[in-house]
Coordinates of C-alpha atoms in Angstrom, one line a residue:
X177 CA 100.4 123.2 136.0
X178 CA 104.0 122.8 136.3
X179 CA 106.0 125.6 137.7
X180 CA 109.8 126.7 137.8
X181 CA 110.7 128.9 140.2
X182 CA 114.1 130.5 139.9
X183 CA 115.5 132.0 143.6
X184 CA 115.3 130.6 147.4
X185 CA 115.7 134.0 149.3
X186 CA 111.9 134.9 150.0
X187 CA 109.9 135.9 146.7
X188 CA 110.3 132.2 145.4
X189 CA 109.6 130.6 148.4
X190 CA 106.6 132.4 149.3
X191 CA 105.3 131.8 145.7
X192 CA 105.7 128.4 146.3
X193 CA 103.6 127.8 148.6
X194 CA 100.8 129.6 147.5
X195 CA 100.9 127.8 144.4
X196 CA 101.7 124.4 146.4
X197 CA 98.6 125.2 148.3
X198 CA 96.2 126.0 145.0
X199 CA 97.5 122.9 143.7
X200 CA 100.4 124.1 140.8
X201 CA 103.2 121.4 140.9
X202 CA 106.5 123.4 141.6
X203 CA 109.9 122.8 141.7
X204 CA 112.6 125.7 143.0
X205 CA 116.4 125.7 141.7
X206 CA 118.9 128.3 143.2
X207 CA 122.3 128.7 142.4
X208 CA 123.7 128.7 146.2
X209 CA 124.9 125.1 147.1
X210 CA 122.3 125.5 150.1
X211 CA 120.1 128.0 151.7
X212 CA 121.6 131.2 152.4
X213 CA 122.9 132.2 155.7
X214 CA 123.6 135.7 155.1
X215 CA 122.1 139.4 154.7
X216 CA 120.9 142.3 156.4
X217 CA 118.2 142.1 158.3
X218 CA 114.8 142.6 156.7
X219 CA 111.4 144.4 157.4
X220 CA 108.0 144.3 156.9
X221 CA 105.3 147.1 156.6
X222 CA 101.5 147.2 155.7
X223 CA 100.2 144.0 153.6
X224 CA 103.3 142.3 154.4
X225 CA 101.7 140.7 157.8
X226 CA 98.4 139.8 155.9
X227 CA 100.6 137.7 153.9
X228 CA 102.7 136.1 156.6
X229 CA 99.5 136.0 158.5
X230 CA 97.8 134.1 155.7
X231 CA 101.1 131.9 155.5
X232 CA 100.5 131.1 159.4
X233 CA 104.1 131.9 160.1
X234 CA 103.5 135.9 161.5
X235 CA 104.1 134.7 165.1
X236 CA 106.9 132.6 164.6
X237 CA 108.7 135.4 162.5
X238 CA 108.0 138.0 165.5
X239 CA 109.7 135.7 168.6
X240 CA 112.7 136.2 165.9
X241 CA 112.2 140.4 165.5
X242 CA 115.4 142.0 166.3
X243 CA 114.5 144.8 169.0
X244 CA 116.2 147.3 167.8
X245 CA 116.0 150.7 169.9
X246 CA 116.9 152.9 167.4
X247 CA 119.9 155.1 165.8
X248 CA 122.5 157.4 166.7
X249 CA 124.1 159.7 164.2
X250 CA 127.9 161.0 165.3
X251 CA 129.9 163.0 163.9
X252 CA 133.1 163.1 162.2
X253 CA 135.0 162.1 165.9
X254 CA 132.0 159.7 166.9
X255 CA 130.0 162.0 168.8
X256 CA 126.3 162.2 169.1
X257 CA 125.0 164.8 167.1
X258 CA 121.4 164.1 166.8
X259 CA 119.2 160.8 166.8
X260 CA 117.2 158.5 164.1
X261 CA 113.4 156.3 165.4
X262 CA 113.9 153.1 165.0
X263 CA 110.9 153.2 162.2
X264 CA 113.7 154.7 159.6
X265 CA 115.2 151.5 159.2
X266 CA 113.1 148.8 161.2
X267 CA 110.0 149.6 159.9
X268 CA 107.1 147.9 161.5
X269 CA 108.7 144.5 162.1
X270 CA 112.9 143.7 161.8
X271 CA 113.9 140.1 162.0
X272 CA 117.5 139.1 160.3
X273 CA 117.0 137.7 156.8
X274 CA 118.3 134.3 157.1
X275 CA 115.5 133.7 159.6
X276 CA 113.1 134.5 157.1
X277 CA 114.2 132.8 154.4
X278 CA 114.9 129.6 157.0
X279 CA 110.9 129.5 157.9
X280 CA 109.9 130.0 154.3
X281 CA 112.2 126.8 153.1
X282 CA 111.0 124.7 156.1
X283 CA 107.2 125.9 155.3
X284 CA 107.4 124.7 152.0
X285 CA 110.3 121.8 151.3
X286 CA 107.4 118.9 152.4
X287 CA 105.6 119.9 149.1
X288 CA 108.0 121.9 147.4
X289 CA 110.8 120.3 145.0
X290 CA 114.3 122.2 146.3
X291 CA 117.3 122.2 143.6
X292 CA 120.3 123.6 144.7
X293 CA 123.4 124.0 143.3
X294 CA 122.0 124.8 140.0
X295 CA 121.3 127.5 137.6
X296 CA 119.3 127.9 134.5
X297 CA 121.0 128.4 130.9
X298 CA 118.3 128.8 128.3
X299 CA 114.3 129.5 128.1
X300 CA 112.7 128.0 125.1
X301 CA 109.4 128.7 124.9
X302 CA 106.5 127.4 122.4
X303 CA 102.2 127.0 122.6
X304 CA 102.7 123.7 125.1
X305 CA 105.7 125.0 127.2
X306 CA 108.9 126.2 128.0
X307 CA 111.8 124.1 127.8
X308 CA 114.5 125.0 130.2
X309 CA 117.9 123.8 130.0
X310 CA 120.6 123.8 133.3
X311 CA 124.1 124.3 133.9
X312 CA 124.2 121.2 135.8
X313 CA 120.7 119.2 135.4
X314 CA 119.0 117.5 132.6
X315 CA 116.7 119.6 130.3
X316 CA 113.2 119.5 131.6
X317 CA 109.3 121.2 130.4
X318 CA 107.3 123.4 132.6
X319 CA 104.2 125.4 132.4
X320 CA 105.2 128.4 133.7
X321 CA 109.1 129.8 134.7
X322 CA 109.4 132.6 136.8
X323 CA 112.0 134.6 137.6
X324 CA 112.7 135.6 142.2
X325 CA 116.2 135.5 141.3
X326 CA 117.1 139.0 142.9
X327 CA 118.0 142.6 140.3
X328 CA 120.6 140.4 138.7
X329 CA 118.2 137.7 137.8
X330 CA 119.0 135.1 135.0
X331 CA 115.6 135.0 134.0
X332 CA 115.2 138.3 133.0
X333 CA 118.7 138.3 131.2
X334 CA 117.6 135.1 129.2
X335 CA 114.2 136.4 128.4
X336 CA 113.9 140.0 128.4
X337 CA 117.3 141.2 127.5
X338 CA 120.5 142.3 129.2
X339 CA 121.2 143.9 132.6
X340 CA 121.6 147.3 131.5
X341 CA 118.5 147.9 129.7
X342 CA 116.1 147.3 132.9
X343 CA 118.4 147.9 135.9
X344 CA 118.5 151.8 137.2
X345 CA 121.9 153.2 139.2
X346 CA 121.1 155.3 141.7
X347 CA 124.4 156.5 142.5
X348 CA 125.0 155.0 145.1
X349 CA 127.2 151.5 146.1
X350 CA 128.4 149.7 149.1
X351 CA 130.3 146.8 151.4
X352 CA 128.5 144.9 154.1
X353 CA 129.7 142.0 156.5
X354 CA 129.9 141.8 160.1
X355 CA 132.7 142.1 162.7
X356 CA 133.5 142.5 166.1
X357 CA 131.2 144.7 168.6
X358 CA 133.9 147.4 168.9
X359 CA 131.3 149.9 170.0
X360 CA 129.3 147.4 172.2
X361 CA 126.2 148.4 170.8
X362 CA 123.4 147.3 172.3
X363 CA 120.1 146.8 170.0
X364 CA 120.9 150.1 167.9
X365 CA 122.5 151.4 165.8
X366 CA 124.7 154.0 164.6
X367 CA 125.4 156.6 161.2
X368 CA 128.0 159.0 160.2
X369 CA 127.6 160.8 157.4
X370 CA 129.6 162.7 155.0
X371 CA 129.9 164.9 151.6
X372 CA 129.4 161.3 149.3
X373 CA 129.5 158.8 151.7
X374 CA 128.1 157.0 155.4
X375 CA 128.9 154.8 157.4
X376 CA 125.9 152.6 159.2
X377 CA 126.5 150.0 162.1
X378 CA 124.4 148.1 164.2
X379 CA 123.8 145.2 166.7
X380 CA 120.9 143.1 167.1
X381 CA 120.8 139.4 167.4
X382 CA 124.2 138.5 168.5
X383 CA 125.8 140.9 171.1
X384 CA 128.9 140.0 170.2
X385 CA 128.8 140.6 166.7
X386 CA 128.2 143.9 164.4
X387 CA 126.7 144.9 161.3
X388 CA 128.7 147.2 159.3
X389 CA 127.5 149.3 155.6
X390 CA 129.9 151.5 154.2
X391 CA 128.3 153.1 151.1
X392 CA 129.7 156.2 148.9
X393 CA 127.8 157.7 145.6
X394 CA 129.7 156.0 142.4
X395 CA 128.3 156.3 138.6
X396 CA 127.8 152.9 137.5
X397 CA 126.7 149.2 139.3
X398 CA 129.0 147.6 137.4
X399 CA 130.9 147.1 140.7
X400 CA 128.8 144.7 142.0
X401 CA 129.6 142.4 139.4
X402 CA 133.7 142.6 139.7
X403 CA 136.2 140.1 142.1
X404 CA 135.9 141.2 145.3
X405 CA 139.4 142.3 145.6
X406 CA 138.7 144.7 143.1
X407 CA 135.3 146.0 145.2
X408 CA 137.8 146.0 148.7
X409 CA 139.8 148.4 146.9
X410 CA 137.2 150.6 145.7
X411 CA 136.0 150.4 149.3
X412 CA 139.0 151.6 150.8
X413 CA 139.9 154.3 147.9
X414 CA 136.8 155.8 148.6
X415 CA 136.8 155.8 152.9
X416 CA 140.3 156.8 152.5
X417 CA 140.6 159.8 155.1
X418 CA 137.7 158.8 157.4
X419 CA 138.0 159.1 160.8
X420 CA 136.3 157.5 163.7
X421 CA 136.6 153.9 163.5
X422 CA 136.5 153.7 160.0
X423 CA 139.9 152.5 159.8
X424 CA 139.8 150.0 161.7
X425 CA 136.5 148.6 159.9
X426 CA 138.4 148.6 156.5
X427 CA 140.9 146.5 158.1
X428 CA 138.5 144.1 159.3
X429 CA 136.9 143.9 155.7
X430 CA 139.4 141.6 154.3
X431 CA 138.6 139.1 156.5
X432 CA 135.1 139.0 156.8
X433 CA 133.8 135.9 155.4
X434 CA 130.4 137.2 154.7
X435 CA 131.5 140.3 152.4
X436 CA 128.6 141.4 150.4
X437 CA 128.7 144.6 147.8
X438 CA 126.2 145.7 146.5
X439 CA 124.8 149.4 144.3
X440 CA 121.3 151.0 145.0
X441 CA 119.8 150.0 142.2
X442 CA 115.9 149.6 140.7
X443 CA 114.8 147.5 138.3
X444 CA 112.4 149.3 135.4
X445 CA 110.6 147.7 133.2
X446 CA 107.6 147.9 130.6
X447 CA 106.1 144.9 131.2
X448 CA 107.2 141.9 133.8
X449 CA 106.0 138.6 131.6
X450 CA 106.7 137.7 128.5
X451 CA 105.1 134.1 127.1
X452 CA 105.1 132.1 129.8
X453 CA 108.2 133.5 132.0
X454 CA 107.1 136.5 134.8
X455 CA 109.1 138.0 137.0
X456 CA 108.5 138.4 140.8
X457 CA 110.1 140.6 143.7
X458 CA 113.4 142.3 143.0
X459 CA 113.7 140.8 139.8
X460 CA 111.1 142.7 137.9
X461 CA 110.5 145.6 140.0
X462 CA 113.3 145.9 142.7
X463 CA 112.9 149.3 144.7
X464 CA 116.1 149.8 146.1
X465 CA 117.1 149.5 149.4
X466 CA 116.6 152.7 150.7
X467 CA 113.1 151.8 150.2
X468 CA 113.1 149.6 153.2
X469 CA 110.0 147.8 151.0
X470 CA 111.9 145.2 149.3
X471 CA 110.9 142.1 151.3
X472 CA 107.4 143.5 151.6
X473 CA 107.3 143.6 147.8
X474 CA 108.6 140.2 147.7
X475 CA 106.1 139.0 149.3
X476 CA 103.2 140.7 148.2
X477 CA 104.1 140.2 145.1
X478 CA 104.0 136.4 145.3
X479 CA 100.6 136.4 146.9
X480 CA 99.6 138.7 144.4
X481 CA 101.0 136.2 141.3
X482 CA 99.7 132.7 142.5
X483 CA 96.3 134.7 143.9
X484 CA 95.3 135.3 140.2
X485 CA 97.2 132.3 138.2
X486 CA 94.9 130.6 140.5
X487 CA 91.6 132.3 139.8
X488 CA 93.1 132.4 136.0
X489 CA 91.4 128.6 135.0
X490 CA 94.9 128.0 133.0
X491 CA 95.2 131.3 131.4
X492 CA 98.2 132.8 132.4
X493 CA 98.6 135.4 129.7
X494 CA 95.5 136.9 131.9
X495 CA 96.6 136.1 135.2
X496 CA 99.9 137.9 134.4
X497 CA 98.7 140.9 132.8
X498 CA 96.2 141.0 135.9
X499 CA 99.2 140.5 138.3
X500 CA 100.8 144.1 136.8
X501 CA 97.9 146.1 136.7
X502 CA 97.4 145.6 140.3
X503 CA 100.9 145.7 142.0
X504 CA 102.7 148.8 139.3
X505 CA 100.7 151.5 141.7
X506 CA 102.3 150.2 144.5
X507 CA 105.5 149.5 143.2
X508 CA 105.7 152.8 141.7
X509 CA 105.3 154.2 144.9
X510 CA 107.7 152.2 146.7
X511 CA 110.5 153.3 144.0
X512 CA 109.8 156.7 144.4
X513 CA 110.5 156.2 148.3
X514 CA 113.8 154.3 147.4
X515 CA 114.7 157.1 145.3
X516 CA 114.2 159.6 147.5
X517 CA 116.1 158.1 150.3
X518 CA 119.3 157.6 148.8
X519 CA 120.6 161.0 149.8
X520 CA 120.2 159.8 153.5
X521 CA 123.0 157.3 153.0
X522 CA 126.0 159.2 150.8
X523 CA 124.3 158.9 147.4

């Protein structure tokens, strides 16, 4: 079978190798010129290692984990009011995304067709196959399209509907980017919090170098889809007053070239296939943040897909439907977490 994965982070990759290694034919397009060098760092807890285990990677992704010690929380002037295990953000395993995403590429671009640059425009689906068309490529048939193209995923808009019908504000949004070690923290981190809004920072891999989050409750996500000099301004509207260094880490946002906003959002949804396009990771069932489960999902969730399209014999109606029934228990689980947590950071 032919396979179209949209989405390089980690649920697309990891699909494709599973499928690559039960034989599917897949090709991977991502809109991104190349492979992403950015993002938080990312955790894994529970079936997570099985799958990296199973990918033969586990070891390589520990000699990259990033030590943290643990975090601080300060108050208003920076003080140390009180102190955080490194388990509430590191779970059982931290290693810095683009690490993750850099083994998963190199794991799989020997048998793995890699189309950057590119997006898809339209899904047409009929009983032999689903016809995808590109912004930039030729037209082309596949088998099977799925969608590991992150809570705004193009996928789901083209086949399932638009944005606001599956994805869930939970009051909560944010700027991330990294800066100058003003604090020289070594290995940990540090959180101040206040009525609506915290402030999280934190140094791992490079000492020189910070980590910096600034999140405040809002009503809508519709910010993460605005110019960024609109979000910097929202930003700075809404840390307006803060003491601490604060000020000095909203003057350094304007010139941080890896900027990221973002809203702690979940993805709902009834079903996560329809015809011959499923959704994997983030895209069909993303569970915030705060959940701390979101690259675990990922990658469970691909192991979970190409375990039973490959049992399936060519019936991926059943493979799919057999996909849900197992993961929605977990997932559900792992939404009420992110839920839950949200308070913890301002929301």
């Amino acid at each position: 079978m032919k396979v179209l994965i949209s989405g390089a982070s980690v649920a697309g990759p990891a699909l494709a190798y599973w499928l690559h290694r039960h034989g599917f034919e897949v090709t991977v397009v991502e809109r991104a010129p190349a492979l992403r060098d950015s993002g938080y760092a990312v955790d894994f807890r529970g079936a997570a290692f099985d799958v990296l285990d199973g990918m033969g990677v586990l070891e390589e992704v520990r000699g990259h984990e990033t030590m943290m010690r643990g975090t601080d929380l300060v108050d208003d002037e920076g003080r140390k009011i009180g102190e955080l295990p490194v388990e509430a953000f590191a779970g059982d395993l931290e290693v810095p995304k683009r690490e993750l995403t850099a083994i998963l590429h190199r794991l799989t671009a020997g048998g793995v067709r890699y189309v950057f640059g590119d997006s898809i425009s339209r899904i047409t689906q009929d009983g032999s196959g689903a016809r995808v068309e590109f912004e930039r490529g030729e037209p082309a048939v596949f088998d099977l399209v799925v969608g590991a193209d992150g809570v705004y995923s193009t996928v789901r808009r083209l086949a399932f509907g638009p944005h606001e019908r599956f994805v869930r504000h939970l009051g909560m949004s944010g700027a991330g980017f990294t800066t100058a070690n003003h604090l020289a923290l070594d290995h940990r981190g540090v959180l101040q919090t206040a009525p609506g809004r915290a402030v999280y920072l934190f140094s791992a891999a490079d000492p020189a170098r910070m980590t910096v989050s600034m999140s405040f409750g809002t009503d809508s996500a519709r910010l993460d889809l605005m110019e960024r000099d609109r979000q910097e301004e929202i930003v700075r509207e809404r840390m307006a007053g803060a003491g601490w260094v604060v000020p000095r880490l909203v003057e350094d946002m304007a010139s941080a070239s890896d900027f990221l906003f973002s809203s702690a959002c979940q993805v709902e949804m009834e079903r996560w296939s329809d015809g011959r396009v499923v959704l994997v990771g983030d895209a069909g069932y993303c569970a915030a943040p705060t959940s701390g489960m979101g690259t675990s999902q990922a990658l469970i969730g691909a192991h979970t897909l190409a375990r039973h399209l490959a049992a399936s014999a060519g019936d991926h109606a059943a493979a799919f439907l057999a996909y849900e029934e197992e993961l929605r228990p977990y997932v559900a689980e792992n939404q009420k977490h992110g839920r839950e947590a949200v308070a913890m950071f301002g929301g």
